[in-house]
C-alpha cells in the first residue's frame, strides 16, 4: 500500500498536519506495510537539501528499494527528475543509485535471484497518455522522460505507478505500463475518490481503480479475488 503524503511546505499548518496524518495512519491494520512516495507537496516543486532532509527525518528515505515475493520495487524521488536546480548533488546520487539498481536487476548473478518483475513508484508520471506528448506540469520533461523510459525498458521494468495528476490516466507502450492513479482525496477530473488495487502474479501485473463506494458496496471483482486466492 503506498501513499503520497500531501502536505503544504512552509505553512504554519504543516507540523499539525503531519501529526494528524501519522495519527490517522496508526489506524491501519499493522499487517499492511505502509510505503511512502515523496512528491511536490512534500519536497517542493524545486526541492532543496533542507526540504529533502526534513522529509526523510519524518517519513524515511526519499528513494529506496524493497522486495515482495520475488518482485523488486524501486521507489524514486521524481522531484529530482523534475527540477534539481537547487540540489544537483542529490540528483546525481539518486542517478548513480538507480543505475546500479537497474543494472543489478537485469544481470543475473549466482548470489542474487533475478526479480520476477520490476515495479517503479514515483510521484510524477513519465507521461499522461503518450510517451511523446508535450511537456506539462503533470508529466516529466521529454528528454528526462525518454532517458528513463529507455533505461526502464532495457532493465525489463514492467510498470511505473504514479499519482500527481489527480485523475486516472497512463498507457502501455513497448511493454512498459505507465499507470497514473487518481487520488483518495482531491479529484481534478471526473474520477471518484478511490484507490488502485494491484494484483501481481508470477506472469502479470493486473491493476484496477476502485472508488471507495464500489469497494465498500461490493469489494473486489471476482476475477481479482480468484487471482489472490490462487
Ligand atoms: Zn503532486
CSV table of N, CA and C in Angstrom, one decimal, residues 97-167:
chain,number,residue,atom,x,y,z
A,97,UNK,N,22.6,5.6,-7.9
A,97,UNK,CA,21.9,4.5,-7.1
A,97,UNK,C,21.0,3.8,-8.1
A,98,UNK,N,20.2,4.6,-8.9
A,98,UNK,CA,19.2,4.0,-9.8
A,98,UNK,C,19.9,3.1,-10.8
A,99,UNK,N,21.0,3.6,-11.4
A,99,UNK,CA,21.7,2.9,-12.4
A,99,UNK,C,22.2,1.6,-11.9
A,100,UNK,N,22.7,1.6,-10.6
A,100,UNK,CA,23.2,0.4,-10.0
A,100,UNK,C,22.1,-0.6,-9.8
A,101,UNK,N,20.9,-0.1,-9.4
A,101,UNK,CA,19.8,-1.0,-9.1
A,101,UNK,C,19.3,-1.6,-10.4
A,102,UNK,N,19.2,-0.8,-11.5
A,102,UNK,CA,18.7,-1.3,-12.8
A,102,UNK,C,19.7,-2.3,-13.4
A,103,UNK,N,20.9,-2.0,-13.3
A,103,UNK,CA,21.9,-3.0,-13.9
A,103,UNK,C,22.0,-4.3,-13.1
A,104,UNK,N,21.9,-4.1,-11.8
A,104,UNK,CA,21.9,-5.3,-11.0
A,104,UNK,C,20.7,-6.2,-11.2
A,105,UNK,N,19.6,-5.5,-11.4
A,105,UNK,CA,18.3,-6.3,-11.6
A,105,UNK,C,18.3,-7.0,-12.9
A,106,UNK,N,18.9,-6.4,-14.0
A,106,UNK,CA,18.8,-7.0,-15.3
A,106,UNK,C,20.0,-8.0,-15.6
A,107,UNK,N,21.0,-8.0,-14.7
A,107,UNK,CA,22.1,-9.0,-14.9
A,107,UNK,C,21.9,-10.1,-13.9
A,108,UNK,N,21.9,-11.3,-14.3
A,108,UNK,CA,21.7,-12.4,-13.4
A,108,UNK,C,23.0,-12.8,-12.7
A,109,UNK,N,22.9,-13.0,-11.4
A,109,UNK,CA,24.2,-13.4,-10.7
A,109,UNK,C,23.8,-14.6,-9.8
A,110,UNK,N,24.8,-15.3,-9.4
A,110,UNK,CA,24.5,-16.5,-8.6
A,110,UNK,C,24.1,-16.2,-7.2
A,111,UNK,N,24.5,-15.0,-6.7
A,111,UNK,CA,24.2,-14.6,-5.3
A,111,UNK,C,22.8,-14.0,-5.2
A,112,UNK,N,22.3,-13.4,-6.3
A,112,UNK,CA,21.0,-12.7,-6.2
A,112,UNK,C,20.1,-13.2,-7.3
A,113,UNK,N,18.9,-13.6,-6.9
A,113,UNK,CA,17.9,-14.1,-7.9
A,113,UNK,C,17.5,-12.9,-8.8
A,114,UNK,N,17.1,-13.3,-10.0
A,114,UNK,CA,16.6,-12.3,-10.9
A,114,UNK,C,15.1,-12.0,-10.5
A,115,UNK,N,14.7,-10.7,-10.4
A,115,UNK,CA,13.4,-10.4,-10.0
A,115,UNK,C,12.3,-11.0,-10.9
A,116,UNK,N,11.2,-11.4,-10.4
A,116,UNK,CA,10.1,-11.9,-11.2
A,116,UNK,C,9.5,-10.7,-12.0
A,117,UNK,N,9.4,-9.6,-11.4
A,117,UNK,CA,9.0,-8.3,-12.0
A,117,UNK,C,9.8,-7.2,-11.4
A,118,UNK,N,9.9,-6.1,-12.1
A,118,UNK,CA,10.5,-4.9,-11.5
A,118,UNK,C,9.4,-3.8,-11.6
A,119,UNK,N,9.0,-3.2,-10.5
A,119,UNK,CA,8.0,-2.1,-10.5
A,119,UNK,C,8.6,-0.9,-10.0
A,120,UNK,N,8.2,0.3,-10.5
A,120,UNK,CA,8.7,1.6,-10.1
A,120,UNK,C,7.5,2.4,-9.5
A,121,UNK,N,7.8,3.1,-8.5
A,121,UNK,CA,6.8,4.0,-7.9
A,121,UNK,C,7.5,5.4,-7.8
A,122,UNK,N,6.8,6.4,-8.5
A,122,UNK,CA,7.3,7.7,-8.4
A,122,UNK,C,6.1,8.7,-8.5
A,123,UNK,N,6.2,9.8,-7.8
A,123,UNK,CA,5.1,10.7,-7.8
A,123,UNK,C,4.6,11.3,-9.1
A,124,UNK,N,5.6,11.8,-9.9
A,124,UNK,CA,5.2,12.5,-11.2
A,124,UNK,C,5.3,11.4,-12.3
A,125,UNK,N,4.2,11.3,-13.1
A,125,UNK,CA,4.2,10.3,-14.2
A,125,UNK,C,5.3,10.6,-15.2
A,126,UNK,N,5.8,9.6,-15.9
A,126,UNK,CA,6.7,9.9,-17.1
A,126,UNK,C,5.9,10.6,-18.1
A,127,UNK,N,4.6,10.1,-18.3
A,127,UNK,CA,3.7,10.7,-19.3
A,127,UNK,C,2.3,10.5,-18.9
A,128,UNK,N,1.3,11.2,-19.4
A,128,UNK,CA,-0.1,11.0,-19.0
A,128,UNK,C,-0.8,10.2,-20.0
A,129,UNK,N,-0.5,10.3,-21.3
A,129,UNK,CA,-1.2,9.5,-22.3
A,129,UNK,C,-0.3,8.8,-23.3
A,130,UNK,N,0.7,9.6,-23.7
A,130,UNK,CA,1.6,9.1,-24.8
A,130,UNK,C,3.0,9.5,-24.5
A,131,UNK,N,4.0,8.5,-24.7
A,131,UNK,CA,5.4,8.8,-24.4
A,131,UNK,C,5.9,10.1,-25.1
A,132,UNK,N,5.3,10.4,-26.2
A,132,UNK,CA,5.9,11.6,-26.9
A,132,UNK,C,5.1,12.9,-26.8
A,133,UNK,N,4.2,12.9,-25.8
A,133,UNK,CA,3.4,14.1,-25.6
A,133,UNK,C,4.3,15.3,-25.2
A,134,UNK,N,3.7,16.5,-25.3
A,134,UNK,CA,4.4,17.7,-24.9
A,134,UNK,C,4.7,17.8,-23.4
A,135,UNK,N,5.6,18.6,-23.0
A,135,UNK,CA,5.9,18.8,-21.6
A,135,UNK,C,4.7,19.5,-21.0
A,136,UNK,N,4.5,19.2,-19.7
A,136,UNK,CA,3.3,19.7,-19.0
A,136,UNK,C,3.7,19.7,-17.5
A,137,UNK,N,2.9,20.5,-16.7
A,137,UNK,CA,3.1,20.5,-15.3
A,137,UNK,C,3.0,19.1,-14.7
A,138,UNK,N,2.1,18.3,-15.3
A,138,UNK,CA,1.8,17.0,-14.7
A,138,UNK,C,2.7,15.8,-15.2
A,139,UNK,N,3.6,16.0,-16.2
A,139,UNK,CA,4.5,14.9,-16.6
A,139,UNK,C,5.9,15.4,-16.5
A,140,UNK,N,6.8,14.5,-16.8
A,140,UNK,CA,8.3,14.8,-16.8
A,140,UNK,C,8.7,15.3,-18.2
A,141,UNK,N,9.7,16.2,-18.2
A,141,UNK,CA,10.1,16.8,-19.4
A,141,UNK,C,10.6,15.7,-20.4
A,142,UNK,N,10.4,16.0,-21.7
A,142,UNK,CA,10.6,14.9,-22.7
A,142,UNK,C,12.0,14.3,-22.6
A,143,UNK,N,13.1,15.1,-22.5
A,143,UNK,CA,14.4,14.5,-22.5
A,143,UNK,C,14.6,13.5,-21.3
A,144,UNK,N,14.1,14.0,-20.1
A,144,UNK,CA,14.3,13.2,-18.9
A,144,UNK,C,13.4,12.0,-19.0
A,145,UNK,N,12.2,12.2,-19.6
A,145,UNK,CA,11.2,11.1,-19.7
A,145,UNK,C,11.8,10.0,-20.7
A,146,UNK,N,12.3,10.4,-21.8
A,146,UNK,CA,12.8,9.4,-22.8
A,146,UNK,C,14.0,8.6,-22.2
A,147,UNK,N,14.9,9.4,-21.5
A,147,UNK,CA,16.0,8.7,-20.9
A,147,UNK,C,15.6,7.6,-19.9
A,148,UNK,N,14.6,8.0,-19.0
A,148,UNK,CA,14.1,7.0,-18.1
A,148,UNK,C,13.4,5.8,-18.7
A,149,UNK,N,12.5,6.2,-19.7
A,149,UNK,CA,11.8,5.1,-20.5
A,149,UNK,C,12.8,4.1,-21.1
A,150,UNK,N,13.8,4.6,-21.7
A,150,UNK,CA,14.8,3.7,-22.3
A,150,UNK,C,15.5,2.8,-21.3
A,151,UNK,N,15.9,3.4,-20.2
A,151,UNK,CA,16.6,2.6,-19.1
A,151,UNK,C,15.6,1.6,-18.4
A,152,UNK,N,14.4,2.0,-18.2
A,152,UNK,CA,13.4,1.2,-17.6
A,152,UNK,C,13.1,-0.1,-18.5
A,153,UNK,N,12.9,0.2,-19.8
A,153,UNK,CA,12.6,-0.8,-20.7
A,153,UNK,C,13.8,-1.8,-20.8
A,154,UNK,N,15.0,-1.3,-20.9
A,154,UNK,CA,16.2,-2.1,-21.0
A,154,UNK,C,16.3,-3.0,-19.8
A,155,UNK,N,16.0,-2.5,-18.6
A,155,UNK,CA,16.1,-3.3,-17.4
A,155,UNK,C,14.9,-4.3,-17.3
A,156,UNK,N,13.9,-4.1,-18.1
A,156,UNK,CA,12.8,-5.1,-18.0
A,156,UNK,C,11.7,-4.6,-17.0
A,157,UNK,N,11.7,-3.3,-16.7
A,157,UNK,CA,10.6,-2.8,-15.8
A,157,UNK,C,9.3,-3.1,-16.4
A,158,UNK,N,8.3,-3.6,-15.6
A,158,UNK,CA,7.0,-3.9,-16.0
A,158,UNK,C,6.0,-2.8,-16.0
A,159,UNK,N,6.1,-2.0,-14.9
A,159,UNK,CA,5.1,-0.9,-14.7
A,159,UNK,C,5.7,0.2,-13.9
A,160,UNK,N,5.2,1.4,-14.2
A,160,UNK,CA,5.6,2.6,-13.4
A,160,UNK,C,4.2,3.1,-12.8
A,161,UNK,N,4.2,3.2,-11.5
A,161,UNK,CA,3.0,3.7,-10.8
A,161,UNK,C,3.2,5.2,-10.3
A,162,UNK,N,2.3,6.1,-10.7
A,162,UNK,CA,2.4,7.5,-10.3
A,162,UNK,C,1.0,8.0,-9.9
A,163,UNK,N,1.1,9.2,-9.3
A,163,UNK,CA,-0.1,10.0,-8.9
A,163,UNK,C,0.0,11.3,-9.5
A,164,UNK,N,0.0,12.4,-8.7
A,164,UNK,CA,0.3,13.8,-9.1
A,164,UNK,C,-0.8,14.4,-10.0
A,165,UNK,N,-1.4,13.7,-10.9
A,165,UNK,CA,-2.4,14.2,-11.9
A,165,UNK,C,-3.8,14.3,-11.3
A,166,UNK,N,-4.0,13.6,-10.2
A,166,UNK,CA,-5.4,13.6,-9.6
A,166,UNK,C,-6.5,13.1,-10.5
A,167,UNK,N,-6.1,12.4,-11.5
A,167,UNK,CA,-7.0,11.8,-12.5
A,167,UNK,C,-6.4,10.4,-12.9
